[in-house]
Every structure is written in C-alpha cells, then in structure tokens.
C-alpha cells in the first residue's frame, strides 16, 4: 500500500519546500513518507475520531472510511497508516449516489435507500460496521420528507441524524426512535451544502448554499437558538462556544458578536478541521505563493505556532485531519487518497 515517491515527485517536493521558511521546511519534509491508497476513484465517507482501537489496549486513533464513487464496498482504514480495519458491503437497496455518513465512534453507517416499494416514500437506513448475526439494518426510517435525501450526518454523540434534501430543507432525526426533531427550510431555495453539529452535540447548524446568515438550532428540541447575520459558512469551535466563519473570523454564541480571532486563525482563509483533543487545527493559508499554489498549515491551537505545511492537490477531494492531529487525509490527484504525515506527536 505504501509507495516510494518517484524522482519527479521528490524534485517537486523539494522545490516547494525551498519556498518556505526553514522551520516550515523541516516540518513538511515528513510528507516524503506518505501512504497511498490506490484509486477506485475513492470518495471520503467520513472520519470517526472516537472509534475503538484496532487491537485490545491500543491507542484510540479512530478510523477513516472510503469507498469507490459508485461502489457498494466501504473500507474502514487506520487514518495514519492506511491499514485496513474492517469493511462493509452495502445492501442492494442503498442509493450509491448519496454518500453514507459515519458515526463518530465508527460503529454505524447511515445510508439513503431507494423509496419504499409499496408507499413510495423516502427511506434512510442505519447499518452496523461490525459483522452482525442477523445482518440487515439496525433501523430503517420511512417518511415522505426523506424523499430526495442527498446528504447525511451523525451528531458526535451518535443520537441525532441530519438529512439534507435537494428540495431545499434539512431534517433532524432521533434515529433510534424514528422521531423527527425538526425540519429547517432553506432561506435561499437551495439545498444544504453542509450539516454541522457542535462537538458537544447540543447545537445543529444546517449550512445552505448561498445563505448570508446561519441559524443555530437546539439539537435535542429543534428550537432556534441563534441567528448569525453576515455568516454564510461556519465551523464550530472545539469548545462549542463559537463559530469559525469565513475570512478567519470568530463569532461567539449565542449573541453573534465577533471576537478577536485566536492566534491559530491569523493569516488563514478557513479551518479544515481539529484534532480529536482540540489541540491542533488544519487551516488554509490566505493567498497563494509565486507559483499559484494554495498551502495548508497544521497549527497549535493554544499558540498558533505552525507545526507543518504542504500544498493542496486540486482534484476535488476534500481534505481532513486525522483524529490524532498528525496526518492529512486528502486526494492524490489520480482518484486515490494520500495520508501525509505533517507533524508527529
């Protein structure tokens, strides 16, 4: 699974490193030992930071789930080594054009299903990622509002499931009981681009395309808690007390007031993700270098100190940070994925 970099790849890597300050160059040299997972082409299903260790007594490093773009085969891998943990074959009624959602503990996959053959209403199923004696779905939710589902997302505690719909709304479900908590209509008429939960699972923020304000809902009751004007995009902070908006802004909850940005946001154009313990963050650096490349940086949350950096690969593959905060999970430009060490613990 691990490939040695070619001479051309090494030459390009060294050229890129020479453009950085010495401290960044030393941090980024670890990318020479990247792990490659061959292409299908692959799609990122999700990263489960709370997944149990592969071996009894081992460290909890989480898992990353990938699958072919229209494949029924989901692979769960170690997010730093690429080692296979387990695999799931999706049943025939699963819609392969909708990406499954992976729970934070790595135990469940939520999948969109073909409409009920008798009632024709939409369905969502919950599958275990571990072999089960009876097989089949742990739970199937059927409702007219699930017809047209195009995205799914679990809350971090696994009790809530959000479903984005192409008709321009998002629904929140207590999936174990099949209870619909709330339906949030789009204010722009567009579908949800992202379905965000706060790390403590108390808040839910559907991010609709082209929106200019973000609404924050109570994930348990579905009640509206805050409306953040001028915030079209946001990612919750690790402490769930703020929202990281575009252009490196920090918006406090619930009053919506902007606060001085923390050091790790300086000179950034957005946050990709945090490590599971909240001590490391992967950010997009503002602007491009002289060769037109955009850079990603791994930073220390407490100080803003840069721990590692590397250029993006523009293949449409979303980047993610491994749960331990040491490795970038991204595309390789050829339909596969790469696991690039940024800074060891």
XYZ file of N, CA and C in Angstrom, residues 118 173 232 314 322:
15
model
N -43.787 -0.087 -1.607
C -45.246 -0.051 -1.532
C -45.776 1.377 -1.392
N -33.273 14.060 12.946
C -33.962 12.874 13.438
C -33.276 12.298 14.671
N -22.268 33.242 6.351
C -22.816 32.284 5.406
C -22.259 30.886 5.566
N -5.392 19.737 -6.194
C -6.681 20.184 -6.713
C -7.347 19.089 -7.547
N -6.438 13.788 10.516
C -6.593 12.558 11.281
C -6.953 12.896 12.730
